[in-house]
Amino acid sequence: QVQLVESGGGLVEPGESLILSCVASGFTSEYYHLGWFRQVPGKEREGAACISFREGTTTYDDSDDARFTMTRDKAKKTVFLKMYSLEPKDTAIYYCAARPSMSEFCDLRSPKNYDYWGQGTQVTVSS
């Protein structure tokens, strides 16, 4: 059974940084993608970053102006979303998602492409 457990959210001031973590368990191979999606009330869930767990190839949402970096620790089956220069617009619930895939290239086009989800972690950027 696949499980995703996020951590690292919190309240930060504009300009500060934050690192989110997601531990993935239950996969029987390395052929899967992990993604970070975010959602604010009244809006659709949108992708921020994703990674192919085996190769480490990443994809980012262009609107974040290269402020986010996604990495992974294969031994710990953990992915990280490092967020820099946070802005109030980054306030959202951040979800970790996963799907089995043989492709090196993950995509963020739709959360419906992902099969497994964590419970989410709140990130609030406010002064």
Short mmCIF file of C-alpha atoms in Angstrom, two decimals:
data_model
loop_
_atom_site.label_atom_id
_atom_site.label_comp_id
_atom_site.label_asym_id
_atom_site.label_seq_id
_atom_site.Cartn_x
_atom_site.Cartn_y
_atom_site.Cartn_z
CA GLN A 1 0.00 0.00 0.00
CA VAL A 2 1.44 3.32 -1.09
CA GLN A 3 1.60 6.01 1.55
CA LEU A 4 2.80 9.58 1.31
CA VAL A 5 3.50 11.62 4.40
CA GLU A 6 4.30 15.32 4.12
CA SER A 7 5.91 17.57 6.69
CA GLY A 8 7.59 20.93 6.94
CA GLY A 9 4.79 23.42 6.42
CA GLY A 10 4.28 26.43 8.62
CA LEU A 11 4.01 30.20 8.91
CA VAL A 12 6.84 32.25 7.42
CA GLU A 13 7.34 35.89 6.52
CA PRO A 14 7.71 37.11 2.95
CA GLY A 15 11.22 36.55 1.65
CA GLU A 16 11.93 33.59 3.89
CA SER A 17 12.53 29.99 2.83
CA LEU A 18 10.90 26.69 3.70
CA ILE A 19 11.59 23.05 2.98
CA LEU A 20 8.79 20.53 2.62
CA SER A 21 9.41 16.79 2.87
CA CYS A 22 7.45 13.81 1.63
CA VAL A 23 8.24 10.24 2.59
CA ALA A 24 6.96 7.68 0.09
CA SER A 25 6.43 4.09 1.12
CA GLY A 26 4.87 1.05 -0.51
CA PHE A 27 6.35 1.27 -4.00
CA THR A 28 7.96 -1.98 -5.13
CA SER A 29 10.18 -0.38 -7.77
CA GLU A 30 11.85 2.98 -8.51
CA TYR A 31 9.68 3.66 -11.54
CA TYR A 32 7.40 6.34 -10.25
CA HIS A 33 6.94 10.08 -10.25
CA LEU A 34 6.46 12.26 -7.22
CA GLY A 35 4.92 15.69 -7.45
CA TRP A 36 4.10 18.68 -5.30
CA PHE A 37 0.72 20.27 -5.89
CA ARG A 38 -0.84 23.20 -4.08
CA GLN A 39 -4.35 24.37 -3.53
CA VAL A 40 -6.03 27.46 -2.14
CA PRO A 41 -9.73 27.60 -1.23
CA GLY A 42 -11.93 28.05 -4.25
CA LYS A 43 -9.25 27.19 -6.77
CA GLU A 44 -8.15 24.04 -8.51
CA ARG A 45 -5.15 22.11 -7.33
CA GLU A 46 -2.12 23.04 -9.42
CA GLY A 47 1.30 21.53 -9.87
CA ALA A 48 4.42 23.20 -8.52
CA ALA A 49 7.14 20.62 -9.18
CA CYS A 50 7.64 16.93 -9.89
CA ILE A 51 10.48 14.45 -10.14
CA SER A 52 11.09 11.03 -11.62
CA PHE A 53 12.28 9.06 -8.65
CA ARG A 54 14.70 6.79 -10.54
CA GLU A 55 16.42 9.38 -12.71
CA GLY A 56 15.89 12.51 -10.65
CA THR A 57 14.65 14.51 -13.63
CA THR A 58 12.52 17.45 -12.53
CA THR A 59 9.77 19.61 -13.99
CA TYR A 60 8.64 22.94 -12.57
CA ASP A 61 5.72 25.26 -12.95
CA ASP A 62 6.97 28.32 -14.84
CA SER A 63 5.06 30.77 -12.66
CA ASP A 64 7.35 30.20 -9.66
CA ASP A 65 10.26 32.03 -11.30
CA ALA A 66 12.80 29.37 -10.35
CA ARG A 67 12.20 29.90 -6.62
CA PHE A 68 11.42 26.23 -6.02
CA THR A 69 13.80 23.27 -6.15
CA MET A 70 12.75 19.65 -5.88
CA THR A 71 15.22 16.96 -4.89
CA ARG A 72 15.12 13.40 -3.65
CA ASP A 73 16.97 11.09 -1.29
CA LYS A 74 16.68 7.64 -2.82
CA ALA A 75 17.88 5.80 0.26
CA LYS A 76 15.26 7.45 2.47
CA LYS A 77 12.57 7.42 -0.26
CA THR A 78 12.01 11.05 0.49
CA VAL A 79 11.52 14.06 -1.74
CA PHE A 80 11.97 17.67 -0.79
CA LEU A 81 10.56 20.92 -2.05
CA LYS A 82 12.85 23.78 -1.21
CA MET A 83 11.05 27.09 -1.53
CA TYR A 84 12.99 30.35 -1.54
CA SER A 85 11.93 34.00 -1.43
CA LEU A 86 8.42 33.04 -0.45
CA GLU A 87 5.60 35.42 -1.30
CA PRO A 88 2.04 35.71 0.06
CA LYS A 89 0.81 34.20 -3.21
CA ASP A 90 2.58 30.95 -2.23
CA THR A 91 0.14 30.48 0.65
CA ALA A 92 -1.66 27.19 0.09
CA ILE A 93 -1.99 23.61 1.21
CA TYR A 94 0.83 21.66 -0.41
CA TYR A 95 0.19 18.05 -1.32
CA CYS A 96 2.63 15.33 -2.22
CA ALA A 97 1.39 13.04 -5.00
CA ALA A 98 2.71 9.95 -6.75
CA ARG A 99 2.05 7.70 -9.70
CA PRO A 100 3.81 4.68 -11.18
CA SER A 101 5.58 5.52 -14.44
CA MET A 102 8.38 4.20 -16.65
CA SER A 103 8.98 7.64 -18.15
CA GLU A 104 11.98 9.73 -17.17
CA PHE A 105 9.88 12.86 -17.56
CA CYS A 106 7.14 13.70 -15.11
CA ASP A 107 4.42 16.24 -15.85
CA LEU A 108 2.32 18.73 -13.94
CA ARG A 109 -0.52 19.18 -16.39
CA SER A 110 -3.19 17.69 -14.18
CA PRO A 111 -3.49 16.32 -10.65
CA LYS A 112 -5.77 13.67 -12.14
CA ASN A 113 -2.66 12.01 -13.58
CA TYR A 114 -1.52 11.12 -10.06
CA ASP A 115 -2.87 8.12 -8.19
CA TYR A 116 -1.71 8.60 -4.63
CA TRP A 117 -1.90 11.62 -2.35
CA GLY A 118 -0.66 12.71 1.03
CA GLN A 119 -2.76 14.55 3.57
CA GLY A 120 -1.27 17.95 2.75
CA THR A 121 0.70 20.50 4.73
CA GLN A 122 -0.25 24.16 5.17
CA VAL A 123 2.17 26.85 4.07
CA THR A 124 1.29 30.40 5.07
CA VAL A 125 3.36 33.38 3.98
CA SER A 126 2.42 36.50 5.88
CA SER A 127 3.98 39.40 7.70
#
